[in-house]
Amino acid sequence: MSPPPTGPLDFQGYTPGAIGKITAAHAVYYHAHWGFDASFESQVARELAAFVADFQHTRDGLWVAVSNGRFAGSIAIDAKLAATEGARLRWFIVVPAHQGGGIGRALLKQAVDHCRDKGYRLVFLWTFAGLTSARNLYEEVGFSLVEQQAVHQWGQQIAEQKFVLQL
């Protein structure tokens, strides 16, 4: 089966409704596929809203993929601690109807290119074991797994993972 057609793809930054769309995409996907509870959705909403409120164009990045006028995915770079801990890749998701069509790869490229352009030396992300397609994309661009630990959060027992990319 071939990937679904995505139609014309556009990358936007913040537009009204972006926080809600990104939060909803995460909440719906991770509840349906991983059983995450409401604490996950509230954490995404709270942290994403704080990120957008503190967003600095000269430092951070936010990309929203839109296909045929509809939300298809997102990714962000939170670089407020880039000089000490590294730039943090966050809120990376492609909605199921658009998975497999290259949107995730394009979003990840936007984020990593942004970090290179800004001269950030390290990019990191937190995820969990089992997201094989995303992990493959991370490793394709050079991220390495550096830490893993079992945790109970969002109503589930998961193996939390940290990936790092040296630039």
mmCIF file of C-alpha atoms in Angstrom:
data_model
loop_
_atom_site.group_PDB
_atom_site.id
_atom_site.type_symbol
_atom_site.label_atom_id
_atom_site.label_comp_id
_atom_site.label_asym_id
_atom_site.label_seq_id
_atom_site.Cartn_x
_atom_site.Cartn_y
_atom_site.Cartn_z
ATOM 1 C CA MET A 1 0.000 0.000 0.000
ATOM 2 C CA SER A 2 1.422 3.379 -0.962
ATOM 3 C CA PRO A 3 1.465 6.390 1.351
ATOM 4 C CA PRO A 4 -1.633 8.578 1.257
ATOM 5 C CA PRO A 5 -1.466 11.575 -1.043
ATOM 6 C CA THR A 6 -0.794 14.685 0.969
ATOM 7 C CA GLY A 7 -1.670 17.310 -1.610
ATOM 8 C CA PRO A 8 0.096 20.653 -1.536
ATOM 9 C CA LEU A 9 2.180 20.907 1.623
ATOM 10 C CA ASP A 10 2.835 24.179 3.384
ATOM 11 C CA PHE A 11 4.882 24.909 6.499
ATOM 12 C CA GLN A 12 3.601 27.619 8.782
ATOM 13 C CA GLY A 13 4.738 28.990 12.080
ATOM 14 C CA TYR A 14 2.271 29.948 14.747
ATOM 15 C CA THR A 15 -1.212 30.776 13.505
ATOM 16 C CA PRO A 16 -4.326 31.163 15.656
ATOM 17 C CA GLY A 17 -5.471 27.727 16.760
ATOM 18 C CA ALA A 18 -2.037 26.091 16.458
ATOM 19 C CA ILE A 19 -1.754 25.347 20.182
ATOM 20 C CA GLY A 20 -5.134 23.617 20.147
ATOM 21 C CA LYS A 21 -4.447 21.640 16.979
ATOM 22 C CA ILE A 22 -1.034 20.435 18.139
ATOM 23 C CA THR A 23 -2.392 19.533 21.571
ATOM 24 C CA ALA A 24 -5.408 17.731 20.110
ATOM 25 C CA ALA A 25 -3.270 15.752 17.667
ATOM 26 C CA HIS A 26 -1.041 14.544 20.498
ATOM 27 C CA ALA A 27 -3.913 13.806 22.893
ATOM 28 C CA VAL A 28 -5.982 11.850 20.371
ATOM 29 C CA TYR A 29 -3.070 9.857 18.929
ATOM 30 C CA TYR A 30 -1.413 8.907 22.208
ATOM 31 C CA HIS A 31 -4.696 8.049 23.885
ATOM 32 C CA ALA A 32 -5.826 5.859 20.977
ATOM 33 C CA HIS A 33 -2.485 4.103 20.419
ATOM 34 C CA TRP A 34 -0.868 4.113 23.863
ATOM 35 C CA GLY A 35 -3.680 4.624 26.366
ATOM 36 C CA PHE A 36 -2.306 7.904 27.726
ATOM 37 C CA ASP A 37 -4.672 9.653 30.113
ATOM 38 C CA ALA A 38 -5.754 13.285 30.474
ATOM 39 C CA SER A 39 -2.548 14.179 32.318
ATOM 40 C CA PHE A 40 -0.700 13.839 28.995
ATOM 41 C CA GLU A 41 -3.019 16.233 27.178
ATOM 42 C CA SER A 42 -2.877 18.774 29.988
ATOM 43 C CA GLN A 43 0.936 18.593 30.085
ATOM 44 C CA VAL A 44 1.195 19.119 26.319
ATOM 45 C CA ALA A 45 -1.259 22.042 26.452
ATOM 46 C CA ARG A 46 0.418 23.698 29.442
ATOM 47 C CA GLU A 47 3.997 23.347 28.170
ATOM 48 C CA LEU A 48 3.150 24.243 24.564
ATOM 49 C CA ALA A 49 1.232 27.351 25.664
ATOM 50 C CA ALA A 50 4.197 28.445 27.808
ATOM 51 C CA PHE A 51 6.569 27.846 24.875
ATOM 52 C CA VAL A 52 4.457 29.948 22.502
ATOM 53 C CA ALA A 53 4.130 32.736 25.098
ATOM 54 C CA ASP A 54 7.941 32.859 25.488
ATOM 55 C CA PHE A 55 8.718 32.211 21.788
ATOM 56 C CA GLN A 56 11.631 34.179 20.343
ATOM 57 C CA HIS A 57 11.996 34.138 16.557
ATOM 58 C CA THR A 58 15.745 34.614 16.788
ATOM 59 C CA ARG A 59 16.083 31.517 18.978
ATOM 60 C CA ASP A 60 13.170 29.077 18.738
ATOM 61 C CA GLY A 61 11.330 27.352 15.928
ATOM 62 C CA LEU A 62 7.781 26.151 15.352
ATOM 63 C CA TRP A 63 6.619 24.490 12.154
ATOM 64 C CA VAL A 64 3.100 23.369 11.404
ATOM 65 C CA ALA A 65 2.583 21.213 8.327
ATOM 66 C CA VAL A 66 -0.628 21.978 6.475
ATOM 67 C CA SER A 67 -1.854 19.819 3.614
ATOM 68 C CA ASN A 68 -4.853 20.943 1.555
ATOM 69 C CA GLY A 69 -5.622 23.505 4.240
ATOM 70 C CA ARG A 70 -5.698 20.955 7.068
ATOM 71 C CA PHE A 71 -3.353 20.383 9.983
ATOM 72 C CA ALA A 72 -1.012 17.485 9.121
ATOM 73 C CA GLY A 73 1.709 17.688 11.765
ATOM 74 C CA SER A 74 4.087 19.794 13.788
ATOM 75 C CA ILE A 75 7.533 20.105 15.315
ATOM 76 C CA ALA A 76 9.230 22.690 17.497
ATOM 77 C CA ILE A 77 12.667 23.677 18.733
ATOM 78 C CA ASP A 78 12.765 25.137 22.217
ATOM 79 C CA ALA A 79 16.198 26.724 22.420
ATOM 80 C CA LYS A 80 16.009 28.747 25.626
ATOM 81 C CA LEU A 81 18.642 26.416 27.163
ATOM 82 C CA ALA A 82 20.630 25.818 23.965
ATOM 83 C CA ALA A 83 23.840 27.276 25.407
ATOM 84 C CA THR A 84 23.837 24.991 28.455
ATOM 85 C CA GLU A 85 21.712 21.867 27.882
ATOM 86 C CA GLY A 86 21.113 22.016 24.138
ATOM 87 C CA ALA A 87 18.151 22.866 21.944
ATOM 88 C CA ARG A 88 15.138 20.681 22.667
ATOM 89 C CA LEU A 89 13.089 19.140 19.885
ATOM 90 C CA ARG A 90 9.433 18.957 20.939
ATOM 91 C CA TRP A 91 5.854 18.348 19.798
ATOM 92 C CA PHE A 92 6.792 16.266 16.770
ATOM 93 C CA ILE A 93 3.737 14.556 15.334
ATOM 94 C CA VAL A 94 2.188 13.672 12.013
ATOM 95 C CA VAL A 95 -1.522 12.873 12.125
ATOM 96 C CA PRO A 96 -2.285 9.280 11.041
ATOM 97 C CA ALA A 97 -4.011 10.296 7.791
ATOM 98 C CA HIS A 98 -0.719 11.846 6.636
ATOM 99 C CA GLN A 99 1.799 9.363 8.016
ATOM 100 C CA GLY A 100 4.032 7.643 5.492
ATOM 101 C CA GLY A 101 4.027 10.500 2.993
ATOM 102 C CA GLY A 102 7.288 12.209 3.996
ATOM 103 C CA ILE A 103 5.829 14.952 6.183
ATOM 104 C CA GLY A 104 7.669 13.744 9.291
ATOM 105 C CA ARG A 105 10.983 13.688 7.449
ATOM 106 C CA ALA A 106 10.352 17.204 6.103
ATOM 107 C CA LEU A 107 9.412 18.540 9.550
ATOM 108 C CA LEU A 108 12.480 16.985 11.151
ATOM 109 C CA LYS A 109 14.684 18.481 8.426
ATOM 110 C CA GLN A 110 13.212 21.937 9.084
ATOM 111 C CA ALA A 111 13.981 21.634 12.799
ATOM 112 C CA VAL A 112 17.531 20.285 12.423
ATOM 113 C CA ASP A 113 18.363 22.832 9.708
ATOM 114 C CA HIS A 114 17.140 25.593 12.033
ATOM 115 C CA CYS A 115 19.485 24.339 14.771
ATOM 116 C CA ARG A 116 22.418 24.232 12.362
ATOM 117 C CA ASP A 117 21.623 27.725 11.065
ATOM 118 C CA LYS A 118 21.540 29.057 14.639
ATOM 119 C CA GLY A 119 24.841 27.382 15.487
ATOM 120 C CA TYR A 120 23.432 25.151 18.207
ATOM 121 C CA ARG A 121 25.915 22.420 19.083
ATOM 122 C CA LEU A 122 23.492 19.893 20.552
ATOM 123 C CA VAL A 123 19.847 18.950 19.997
ATOM 124 C CA PHE A 124 18.003 16.559 22.286
ATOM 125 C CA LEU A 125 14.553 15.082 22.635
ATOM 126 C CA TRP A 126 12.622 12.923 25.062
ATOM 127 C CA THR A 127 10.391 10.157 23.739
ATOM 128 C CA PHE A 128 9.573 6.584 24.693
ATOM 129 C CA ALA A 129 10.290 3.099 23.369
ATOM 130 C CA GLY A 130 7.889 1.778 20.755
ATOM 131 C CA LEU A 131 7.664 4.741 18.390
ATOM 132 C CA THR A 132 9.636 2.896 15.728
ATOM 133 C CA SER A 133 8.917 5.155 12.744
ATOM 134 C CA ALA A 134 9.927 8.281 14.646
ATOM 135 C CA ARG A 135 13.023 6.580 16.039
ATOM 136 C CA ASN A 136 14.042 5.573 12.506
ATOM 137 C CA LEU A 137 13.761 9.202 11.398
ATOM 138 C CA TYR A 138 15.779 10.409 14.397
ATOM 139 C CA GLU A 139 18.545 7.922 13.748
ATOM 140 C CA GLU A 140 18.505 8.698 10.011
ATOM 141 C CA VAL A 141 19.569 12.290 10.758
ATOM 142 C CA GLY A 142 22.133 11.260 13.375
ATOM 143 C CA PHE A 143 20.367 11.206 16.751
ATOM 144 C CA SER A 144 21.650 8.577 19.192
ATOM 145 C CA LEU A 145 19.906 7.022 22.167
ATOM 146 C CA VAL A 146 21.827 8.127 25.279
ATOM 147 C CA GLU A 147 19.462 7.334 28.143
ATOM 148 C CA GLN A 148 16.528 5.056 28.891
ATOM 149 C CA GLN A 149 14.559 4.501 32.067
ATOM 150 C CA ALA A 150 11.274 2.914 33.072
ATOM 151 C CA VAL A 151 8.772 5.470 34.369
ATOM 152 C CA HIS A 152 5.106 5.555 35.223
ATOM 153 C CA GLN A 153 3.472 8.583 33.667
ATOM 154 C CA TRP A 154 0.358 9.523 31.735
ATOM 155 C CA GLY A 155 -1.375 6.497 33.227
ATOM 156 C CA GLN A 156 1.083 4.021 31.697
ATOM 157 C CA GLN A 157 4.394 2.320 32.370
ATOM 158 C CA ILE A 158 6.766 3.403 29.587
ATOM 159 C CA ALA A 159 10.463 3.243 28.770
ATOM 160 C CA GLU A 160 11.355 6.929 28.522
ATOM 161 C CA GLN A 161 14.243 7.643 26.148
ATOM 162 C CA LYS A 162 16.544 10.579 25.514
ATOM 163 C CA PHE A 163 18.083 11.019 22.077
ATOM 164 C CA VAL A 164 20.900 13.465 21.307
ATOM 165 C CA LEU A 165 22.260 14.909 18.076
ATOM 166 C CA GLN A 166 25.695 16.561 18.103
ATOM 167 C CA LEU A 167 25.943 19.224 15.409
#
